[in-house]
Coordinates of C-alpha atoms and ligand atoms in Angstrom, one line a residue:
M1 CA 62.1 211.0 174.9
P2 CA 62.3 214.7 173.9
P3 CA 65.5 216.3 175.2
T4 CA 64.5 218.4 178.2
A5 CA 68.0 218.8 179.7
D6 CA 70.0 222.0 179.4
L7 CA 73.4 221.6 177.7
I8 CA 76.6 222.5 179.5
K9 CA 78.9 223.4 176.6
G10 CA 82.6 223.2 176.9
K11 CA 83.0 226.1 174.4
D12 CA 81.0 228.5 176.6
V13 CA 82.7 227.6 179.9
S14 CA 86.2 227.5 178.4
S15 CA 85.7 230.9 176.6
E16 CA 85.2 232.5 180.0
I17 CA 88.4 230.9 181.3
Y18 CA 90.3 231.8 178.2
S19 CA 89.6 235.5 178.6
E20 CA 91.0 235.3 182.1
L21 CA 94.0 233.5 180.8
S22 CA 94.6 236.0 178.1
E23 CA 95.0 238.8 180.7
R24 CA 97.5 236.7 182.6
I25 CA 99.4 235.9 179.4
S26 CA 99.7 239.6 178.5
C27 CA 101.0 240.3 182.0
L28 CA 103.6 237.6 181.7
K29 CA 104.6 238.9 178.2
S30 CA 105.0 242.4 179.6
K31 CA 107.6 240.9 181.9
G32 CA 109.4 239.2 179.0
V33 CA 107.9 235.7 179.6
T34 CA 106.0 233.8 176.9
P35 CA 104.4 230.7 178.4
G36 CA 105.7 227.6 176.5
L37 CA 104.0 224.2 176.3
A38 CA 105.6 221.2 174.7
V39 CA 103.7 218.1 173.8
I40 CA 105.4 214.8 173.0
L41 CA 103.5 212.5 170.8
V42 CA 104.9 209.0 170.2
G43 CA 103.4 207.0 167.3
D44 CA 100.5 207.9 165.1
D45 CA 97.3 207.0 167.0
P46 CA 94.7 208.9 165.0
A47 CA 92.7 210.2 168.1
S48 CA 95.9 211.4 169.8
Q49 CA 96.9 213.3 166.6
V50 CA 93.6 215.2 166.7
Y51 CA 94.0 216.1 170.4
V52 CA 97.6 217.1 170.1
R53 CA 96.9 219.3 167.1
N54 CA 94.0 221.0 169.0
K55 CA 96.4 221.7 171.9
G56 CA 99.0 223.3 169.6
L57 CA 96.4 225.4 167.9
K58 CA 95.0 226.7 171.1
C59 CA 98.5 227.6 172.4
E60 CA 99.0 229.7 169.3
E61 CA 95.6 231.3 169.5
L62 CA 96.5 232.4 173.0
G63 CA 99.9 233.8 172.0
M64 CA 101.8 231.1 173.9
R65 CA 104.8 229.1 172.5
S66 CA 103.8 225.6 171.3
I67 CA 106.3 222.8 170.6
T68 CA 105.1 219.5 169.3
V69 CA 107.7 216.7 169.5
R70 CA 106.7 213.9 167.2
M71 CA 108.5 210.6 167.8
P72 CA 108.0 207.4 165.8
E73 CA 106.1 204.3 167.1
T74 CA 109.4 202.5 167.3
T75 CA 110.9 205.0 169.8
T76 CA 112.7 203.2 172.6
E77 CA 111.9 204.0 176.3
E78 CA 115.5 205.4 176.6
E79 CA 115.0 207.8 173.7
L80 CA 111.7 209.1 175.2
L81 CA 113.3 209.5 178.6
G82 CA 116.2 211.4 177.0
K83 CA 113.7 213.8 175.4
I84 CA 112.0 214.3 178.8
Y85 CA 115.3 215.1 180.5
D86 CA 116.0 217.7 177.7
L87 CA 112.6 219.4 178.3
N88 CA 113.1 219.3 182.1
R89 CA 116.2 221.4 181.5
D90 CA 114.8 223.8 178.8
P91 CA 114.0 227.1 180.4
S92 CA 111.7 228.2 177.5
V93 CA 109.4 225.2 178.2
H94 CA 107.4 226.0 181.3
G95 CA 105.3 222.8 181.0
F96 CA 105.1 219.7 178.9
I97 CA 103.1 216.5 178.6
V98 CA 103.6 213.1 177.0
Q99 CA 100.3 212.3 175.2
L100 CA 98.9 208.9 176.3
P101 CA 98.4 206.1 175.4
L102 CA 102.1 205.2 174.7
P103 CA 103.2 202.2 172.5
K104 CA 103.0 199.0 174.6
H105 CA 106.8 198.6 174.8
I106 CA 107.1 201.8 176.8
D107 CA 106.5 201.8 180.6
E108 CA 104.0 204.7 181.2
D109 CA 104.8 205.0 184.9
K110 CA 108.5 205.3 184.3
V111 CA 107.9 208.0 181.8
I112 CA 105.6 210.0 184.1
D113 CA 108.1 209.6 187.0
A114 CA 110.8 211.2 184.8
I115 CA 108.9 214.5 184.3
D116 CA 109.9 217.4 186.6
P117 CA 106.8 217.8 188.8
K118 CA 107.2 221.6 188.4
K119 CA 106.6 221.2 184.6
D120 CA 104.1 218.4 184.9
V121 CA 101.1 220.4 183.5
D122 CA 99.1 217.1 183.1
G123 CA 99.2 216.7 186.9
F124 CA 100.1 213.0 186.4
H125 CA 103.4 212.9 188.4
P126 CA 103.0 211.1 191.8
V127 CA 104.0 214.3 193.6
N128 CA 101.2 216.2 192.0
V129 CA 98.7 213.3 192.4
G130 CA 99.7 213.2 196.1
N131 CA 99.3 217.0 196.6
M132 CA 95.9 216.9 195.0
L133 CA 94.8 214.1 197.3
I134 CA 95.7 216.0 200.4
G135 CA 94.3 219.3 199.0
K136 CA 97.7 221.0 198.7
P137 CA 98.5 223.3 195.7
G138 CA 99.9 221.7 192.6
F139 CA 98.9 221.0 189.0
L140 CA 95.4 219.4 188.8
P141 CA 94.8 216.8 186.1
A142 CA 93.2 218.6 183.1
T143 CA 90.1 216.5 182.6
P144 CA 88.9 216.3 186.2
A145 CA 89.7 220.0 186.8
G146 CA 87.8 220.8 183.6
V147 CA 84.8 218.9 184.8
Q148 CA 84.9 220.7 188.1
Q149 CA 85.0 224.1 186.4
M150 CA 82.0 223.1 184.2
L151 CA 80.0 222.4 187.4
V152 CA 81.2 225.5 189.2
R153 CA 80.7 227.9 186.3
S154 CA 77.3 226.5 185.5
G155 CA 76.2 227.2 189.0
I156 CA 75.7 223.6 190.0
E157 CA 75.8 223.1 193.8
T158 CA 78.1 220.2 194.7
S159 CA 78.2 220.5 198.5
G160 CA 76.5 217.6 200.1
K161 CA 75.4 216.2 196.7
H162 CA 75.9 212.6 195.8
V163 CA 78.5 212.5 193.0
V164 CA 78.8 209.1 191.3
V165 CA 81.9 208.6 189.2
V166 CA 81.8 205.8 186.7
G167 CA 85.3 204.5 185.9
R168 CA 88.5 204.3 188.0
S169 CA 91.3 205.3 185.6
N170 CA 94.4 207.2 186.8
I171 CA 93.7 210.0 184.5
V172 CA 90.0 210.6 185.1
G173 CA 88.0 208.4 187.5
K174 CA 90.4 208.3 190.5
P175 CA 91.5 212.0 190.5
M176 CA 87.9 213.0 189.8
A177 CA 86.7 211.3 192.9
A178 CA 89.6 212.8 194.9
L179 CA 88.8 216.3 193.7
M180 CA 85.0 216.1 194.5
V181 CA 85.5 214.8 198.0
Q182 CA 87.9 217.7 199.0
K183 CA 86.8 220.1 201.7
A184 CA 86.6 223.0 199.1
K185 CA 84.5 225.2 196.9
G186 CA 83.1 223.2 193.9
A187 CA 83.6 220.0 195.9
D188 CA 82.4 218.9 199.4
A189 CA 80.4 216.1 197.7
T190 CA 79.6 212.6 198.9
V191 CA 81.4 210.5 196.3
T192 CA 80.8 206.9 195.1
V193 CA 83.1 205.3 192.5
V194 CA 81.7 202.5 190.4
H195 CA 83.5 200.3 187.9
S196 CA 83.6 197.0 186.0
R197 CA 83.6 194.9 189.2
T198 CA 80.8 196.8 190.9
K199 CA 77.7 194.8 192.0
D200 CA 74.5 196.3 190.7
L201 CA 76.0 199.4 189.1
P202 CA 72.7 200.8 187.8
D203 CA 71.4 200.8 191.4
L204 CA 74.2 203.1 192.3
T205 CA 74.1 205.3 189.2
R206 CA 70.4 205.9 189.9
Q207 CA 71.3 207.4 193.2
A208 CA 73.5 210.1 191.7
D209 CA 72.7 213.8 191.9
I210 CA 75.7 214.3 189.6
L211 CA 76.9 211.5 187.4
I212 CA 80.4 211.7 185.9
V213 CA 81.1 209.0 183.3
A214 CA 84.6 208.1 182.1
I215 CA 84.9 204.5 180.9
G216 CA 85.3 204.6 177.2
K217 CA 82.3 202.5 176.3
P218 CA 79.9 204.0 173.7
R219 CA 76.4 204.8 175.1
F220 CA 77.0 202.7 178.2
I221 CA 74.7 204.8 180.5
T222 CA 71.1 204.5 179.4
A223 CA 68.0 206.4 180.6
D224 CA 66.9 203.6 183.0
M225 CA 70.3 204.0 184.9
V226 CA 69.7 207.6 186.0
K227 CA 67.2 209.4 188.1
E228 CA 65.0 212.3 186.9
G229 CA 66.8 215.7 187.2
V230 CA 70.3 214.3 187.4
V231 CA 73.3 216.4 186.1
V232 CA 75.3 214.3 183.7
I233 CA 78.9 214.9 182.7
D234 CA 80.0 212.6 179.8
V235 CA 83.8 212.3 179.6
G236 CA 83.8 209.6 176.9
T237 CA 84.9 210.3 173.4
N238 CA 84.3 207.1 171.3
R239 CA 84.5 207.0 167.6
V240 CA 81.8 204.7 166.2
D241 CA 80.9 203.6 162.7
D242 CA 78.2 205.7 161.1
P243 CA 77.5 204.9 157.5
S244 CA 75.2 208.0 157.3
S245 CA 78.0 210.4 158.0
P246 CA 80.4 211.5 155.2
K247 CA 83.4 210.4 157.3
G248 CA 81.8 207.0 157.9
S249 CA 82.2 207.5 161.7
R250 CA 81.2 209.9 164.4
L251 CA 82.0 210.7 168.0
V252 CA 79.7 209.5 170.8
G253 CA 80.1 209.7 174.6
D254 CA 79.8 207.0 177.3
V255 CA 76.2 208.2 177.8
D256 CA 73.2 207.5 175.5
F257 CA 72.6 211.2 175.0
Q258 CA 69.2 210.7 173.2
G259 CA 67.7 208.7 176.1
V260 CA 69.4 210.3 179.0
S261 CA 68.8 213.9 178.0
G262 CA 65.1 213.3 178.4
K263 CA 65.6 212.7 182.1
A264 CA 68.6 214.8 183.1
S265 CA 68.3 218.5 184.1
K266 CA 71.7 219.3 182.6
I267 CA 74.0 217.3 180.4
T268 CA 77.3 217.8 178.5
P269 CA 77.4 217.0 174.7
V270 CA 80.0 214.9 172.9
P271 CA 81.8 216.5 171.1
G272 CA 81.8 220.0 172.5
G273 CA 81.6 219.1 176.2
V274 CA 84.5 217.9 178.4
G275 CA 87.0 217.6 175.5
P276 CA 87.4 221.4 175.0
M277 CA 87.6 221.8 178.9
T278 CA 90.6 219.3 179.0
I279 CA 92.5 221.5 176.6
C280 CA 91.5 224.7 178.5
M281 CA 92.8 223.4 181.8
L282 CA 96.0 222.3 180.2
M283 CA 96.5 225.9 179.0
A284 CA 95.6 227.2 182.5
N285 CA 98.2 224.9 184.1
T286 CA 100.8 226.0 181.6
V287 CA 100.1 229.7 182.3
A288 CA 100.4 228.9 186.0
A289 CA 103.8 227.1 185.4
A290 CA 105.1 230.2 183.6
E291 CA 103.9 232.4 186.5
N292 CA 105.6 230.1 189.0
S293 CA 108.9 230.2 187.0
I294 CA 109.3 234.0 187.8
R295 CA 108.1 233.8 191.4
Ligands
L34_301 N1 99.0 213.0 178.6 N2 97.2 212.1 177.5 C1 97.7 213.1 178.3 N3 97.0 214.1 178.7 C2 95.7 214.3 178.4 O1 95.0 215.3 178.9 C3 95.1 213.3 177.6 N4 93.8 213.4 177.2 C4 93.0 212.2 177.0 C5 93.9 211.2 176.2 N5 95.3 211.2 176.5 C6 95.9 212.2 177.2 C7 93.4 214.3 176.3 O2 94.0 215.3 176.0 C8 91.8 212.7 176.3 N6 92.1 214.0 175.8 C9 91.3 214.7 175.0 C10 91.7 216.0 174.6 C11 90.9 216.8 173.7 C12 89.7 216.2 173.3 C13 89.3 215.0 173.7 C14 90.1 214.2 174.5 C15 88.9 217.0 172.3 O3 89.3 218.1 171.8 N7 87.6 216.6 172.0 C16 86.8 217.3 171.1 C17 86.5 216.4 169.8 C18 87.8 216.1 169.1 C19 87.6 215.2 167.9 O4 86.9 215.7 166.9 O5 88.0 214.1 167.9 C20 85.4 217.4 171.7 O6 84.7 218.3 171.4 O7 85.1 216.6 172.6

C-alpha cells in the first residue's frame, strides 16, 4: 500500500506549545521564579536513560532548572521514599517525577502515593487521577494529554466520534479513555477500551474513527484491523532488531505503519510522534506547577 495518510508530527505540534510555554517561563522569571523539574531514575534501563536525558535537555533548552537524581538498581524502597520526601519539601523543585518502570523490589503504588500531589507533574497520584476522572483541574498525565493536544491542534474533531483505545495501562490506556469521554473541548467522544481479554478485538478496532494504541507490542495493529480514513495515534515505542541499521535495532510503534498508513487519513510516526508530546506536556505541567506556587 502506498502511504496516503498525512503525518501528525510531535515535533510540529510541540513546537507550537513550546513557544507558548517560553512566554510563560519568561513571565515567571521576571517574578524571580525559575520553574524546576526533578526526575528520579532508579537503575539503568536503557530506554529510561534516553527518555530521562531528553527531559533534562528540554528543560535546559527552555531555561528551566533540571535536576536528574540517579539512584542505583539496588536502591531500597525506603531510600527512594526518603528522596521523595526531600523533593516534596524543596521549594526550588516545583514538580518532579519518578521514571517508570521501577526495579521489581520497589512498590510502584507506594512510591506514587508518597509524591505531593501539587508536585506530581506526571499526574499519577490518585488525587490527580481522581480529579481528572471527574473533570476537575489538576495535572493531566503527559502521554494522554499529549495525544489530546495532537488531535486538537491538528484540527481533528473528536465530539461524537468513536475513539477506540487499545490497552488499559494506568499511565496511558485508562487515563486516555477518561480524558476523551469528558464533556469538554477536544473530548466528547464515544469511547471503547479494548485489551488482551477482549473478544474479537479487530471487529472493534475496525469501528474506530480515532484509534489510539498503547500496548507495547511491535506492529500489533495491521491494515485489516482498521477502517478506511481512520485517524491513528501510535503510542508504542518498541525497540526491535534490525540488522540493516548501524545500531542493529530500531524503534517501531504498536501499529504496522507501512500497511496502516495506506488506509488511514492521518497517522503519527514512531519515532517523532507521541514521544516528543509526552515530554512537552511534562514541561507544560512543570510550568503550571511553578505558576501555582506563586498564586
Ligand atoms: N514516570 N515514567 C514516568 N513518566 C512518564 O511520562 C514515562 N514515560 C513512559 C515510560 N515511563 C515513564 C515516558 O516518559 C514513556 N515515556 C517516553 C518519553 C519520551 C519518549 C518516549 C517515551 C521519546 O522521546 N521518544 C522519542 C524517541 C526516543 C528514542 O530514540 O528512544 C520519539 O520520537 O518517540
